[in-house]
Amino acid sequence: DPTTRTSGFILWVGGHGVLVDPPVDSTEWMRENGLNPKLIDSVILTHCHADHDSGILQKILCEGRIKLYTTRTVLGSFIRKYRPLVGVDRRRFERLFDFVPLTVGEPIRIHGGEFWFHYTLHSVPTVGFEVFQGGKSLVYTSDTLHDPVTIERMHELGILSTARRDQLLDFPWHHDLVVHESGVPPIHTNASVLAQLEPEIKEKLLLVHTQARQLPPGSGLRVAPHGLDGTVVLEATPSLGDEAISLLDLLSGVDLFRDFPIHKASEFLQMAHRETFKAGDRVIFEGSRADRFYVIRRGTAVVSRQGRELKCYGPHDYFGETALVLDTPRTADVHARTDLEVLTLDRRDFLYFIRGSEIAATLRNLARMRLLDAAQLVEESALFGELTATQLTQLLGLMEDVRVQEGDVLIEEGNSVQACYMLGGAEVEILETGQSVANARRGDIVGEVSALEGRRRAVFTYRVTRGGTVYRLPRRSLVDYLRKNPGVYVRLVSEAIESRFETLPEEPRAGVSVAP
């Protein structure tokens, strides 16, 4: 944001985005700029100050899980700061993301890039990093005081050891790109200090955490450009196998194939074909014969029926599978919204590829849910209405339609909880020690999410008062779904906490999860 002093950026390595110190509203910014959240699956947190960490919780609650790279000390600060906002205990908060601890002085690989982390000089524990890939490199300082005069003075006063002083003074200016902070001393580097650098260093130096009007006139210093148009490209030399690795990354990112054994990867590489389409091209015609399965590598595609847009797919999403499994004509059109690159498997290869797996059964169930009103229920739900196309597909794939009669008990107080339920035509009364405390109807989610994970027993009884259809969300499948989609989990828990029975209105809101 050009009106503020922030340092957040996306570092693209090997086709994947690494989000570094995201400021507030960075998730909205990425969405507005059409950046697929699945391509940005890693976050580096250098320290816990609001202009560096306030976008991380937003990112955690987006589609898919992220890996959070930071030190254990910084992680502790992050948890103390943001866990109360979510309203869950520390154990559950830590399960919302995958923590990868950093060790200063030891390399770590992120999407093929080699990262080396070091401590900076700031008011709280802070790390910067160097990254190398394909003969190119850059360094990011994060917040730091890089003033040789002050550093020498701190050493003379005994505040810094000789080794620490030498480490701070020996800054790696040799990189192809230097992303350096600048701000108000003594906890930031004054621009006047950076203005004294040699011209050849200034040519590859970009400043963050400051504004152009803060720089000395005629200093030759530049503030890093903002927005996607300002992306700086360091052309790394491709290594052997980069294309195969990219294809395997794509395969592993497709939820449908995530649990496939490793030997299936070679089959995929041998069978897949690369196809490209221009923006506006029709990829699939409604009513045509189903002859291919598609996985998007780059770009976006729109699914529509009779001119009405149904959903939009991006990288790592797939389409065309249902008609192949059911051996039926295509039920919708698919257009390329942008220039589109896909990998395809023809019908015979696709059916061979999934043979012996549970995918065929999953896809048949998914088709059944779409023919029933499950998809409409989910899309109308206050809790699930904002799911991405991928999250919606995942959820529908695990749902089971069940007919229930008046008097049936879905969950009984004191028993283990084996599922949650989304109500179709059925209505349910919730009881505590035999006393009615709430009623749930079409579109509501009933069940106790926290009891699915551990050994807790049901707190309430859920009795059917009007027969009809319910959609069962089995325990194991739902827990796995919520683990992959922590944002959905937090919405379920938060809604449940806000909707305790003593505060429920007579007409419950659609989508209420009636117990945390």
XYZ file of C-alpha atoms in Angstrom, residues 194-205 219-220:
14
model
C 21.937 3.922 3.174
C 22.535 7.025 1.072
C 26.279 6.609 1.747
C 26.423 3.223 -0.012
C 28.363 2.759 -3.250
C 26.403 3.451 -6.482
C 26.698 -0.177 -7.641
C 24.926 -1.318 -4.457
C 22.186 1.299 -4.793
C 21.429 0.018 -8.292
C 20.231 -3.303 -6.863
C 18.779 -1.876 -3.630
C 20.432 10.080 -2.695
C 19.905 7.596 -5.536
